[in-house]
């Protein structure tokens, strides 16, 4: 009986009380000795058994047990919990010994509750698996499945899908997940492409590091893609799905493919659909998850829930596909494009759609969570669970933050003498909490040491997640705290505020990032963005001196990437250029914060280059955002060159880029506006590309009369006489 309690002890419990009583009466012990201390000294039983016996034996008016049983039903309940969860109660934890230093619990890292909703999701996946195992060709019709999981922020949607995805991955499913971010709505299409890029990475990893079945599946998927797409299409697709290069070795990217803006969006849609269909034709179920759909732009929602799902409907293997979308229902009104698209899917006969709404976390689930994390019987944590549930109204993120704060201030503490966690009941009822999770998060974070708080503020300015590589660079700057960001990271991980995985540092929840960010004084926040942007931008070739020395702006592209660099955490910036990160920060600072004209031109140039990069990836919504930000920095009336940076060419490139991106997005109103500015400010011969963009946009909307009118005006500007009306028959002769 070293430290493990095994099922063989089940028949001995009835004899333990007599055994302990006998030893008590025969063994001399100090007057302060208790049944519990005597059991600990024997070192024969698990801690939980020692407490159970003590609470049974050392009872009554003169008993010394702290948690005496009130009835036999409570004893039976404790025994049933031990039997059903022996890993929690019957296997002694080394941390529970009197000599060990106990690690404080961190609530929120393990999955608890939501069994009903989890069962609903798994029922859908089981239904698809049942169709796959039968002869689907004999079925009259098989449908893809879509699940929409909604709930307020912090209700546990992401945790639920993490649990589900982890399980299905072990059952042979290909599970891929991506999320949209607040403040980066312009990169919605980039998020969709990243979802497919992650799918390509999963397949590439199977090729070299998976089982034999995984390797064979990867090989079949590779062959299906190579058979369905020609070399030019594969090259084009690899520009937006870079991990395709690791899956298919013989893609030649020396001559990257380009295509007209008005066609490239449709080309992208077609290729993404072909990519997914090739995977579905290899008899393995696929689950794609998109989180935080409330922050997706309308075009991205249409791309996923429109074109891609519609293409799957037509496939014989549609029953192998499950899409899950998560969104905050309190941020999606009836006017949100997501709302209309979900309604359309409900009316479709080719896709089975399931809606699941997460309500408040139940008190019973909360008690179970506390019991599991503290390794205590439920009867000992019911009071704590009741108070926390009432204070937080079942908001699970609020409850988790509240419990973690109680650990930090020792309201929940570990008793070395009793070898278990306890709660200070006197503090429990005097506990003051704020009315919202937002104010509570801020109040609890205010207790952090100055270095940790400064590091957290820098992280919040970088968004929900940050490349470790970026933080490594910022360590060299005055932006980081005195002791650096790295020194505070482990502490922030230990208290459950951030997580580190896959070369990224991410907040435990985006609500924490949001509230930390919004609580920074506005002027300090703008300063942080500006200084981060300037520091990172100077790490590239895009500073004023180097731009002046360039033959053209495009010469700077070769210096934008640091993806070949490595750190202990893994590859550096494998997908985004360093300059695009700098541009995001300077755009957050905004043009009103920048007073020097030379700096405005510099930052406009940054946006131009990133816009060109996004256009090359057919991410025209994102490209338009950067072109428009560049226009805001350059301002109006600065088309005249000043000898340092070519204002005229910079303005023309920005407006042409914005016109071209608007054309790809089929936004004729913006095309008309941006081209009209070009016509007003450049010579006719240099405006020809803008005229072509405008005419192409008009043609795509069937505005043929306007094309004729504008075409005649254009020809007349070339000094070619065009009569005001068509000539008659005699004039033609």
mmCIF file of C-alpha atoms in Angstrom, residues 24 31 33-35 54 57-66 68:
data_model
loop_
_atom_site.group_PDB
_atom_site.id
_atom_site.type_symbol
_atom_site.label_atom_id
_atom_site.label_comp_id
_atom_site.label_asym_id
_atom_site.label_seq_id
_atom_site.Cartn_x
_atom_site.Cartn_y
_atom_site.Cartn_z
ATOM 1 C CA UNK A 24 -6.333 4.380 17.839
ATOM 2 C CA UNK A 31 -3.701 14.862 22.951
ATOM 3 C CA UNK A 33 -3.817 13.924 17.570
ATOM 4 C CA UNK A 34 -6.909 13.185 15.503
ATOM 5 C CA UNK A 35 -8.225 10.292 13.488
ATOM 6 C CA UNK A 54 -12.166 10.898 9.749
ATOM 7 C CA UNK A 57 -15.394 8.417 13.001
ATOM 8 C CA UNK A 58 -14.333 11.723 14.538
ATOM 9 C CA UNK A 59 -17.931 12.969 14.515
ATOM 10 C CA UNK A 60 -20.511 13.941 17.103
ATOM 11 C CA UNK A 61 -20.632 16.923 19.486
ATOM 12 C CA UNK A 62 -17.049 16.324 20.635
ATOM 13 C CA UNK A 63 -15.724 15.239 17.264
ATOM 14 C CA UNK A 64 -12.718 16.985 15.729
ATOM 15 C CA UNK A 65 -13.566 16.335 12.084
ATOM 16 C CA UNK A 66 -13.963 19.593 10.142
ATOM 17 C CA UNK A 68 -18.635 15.782 9.516
#
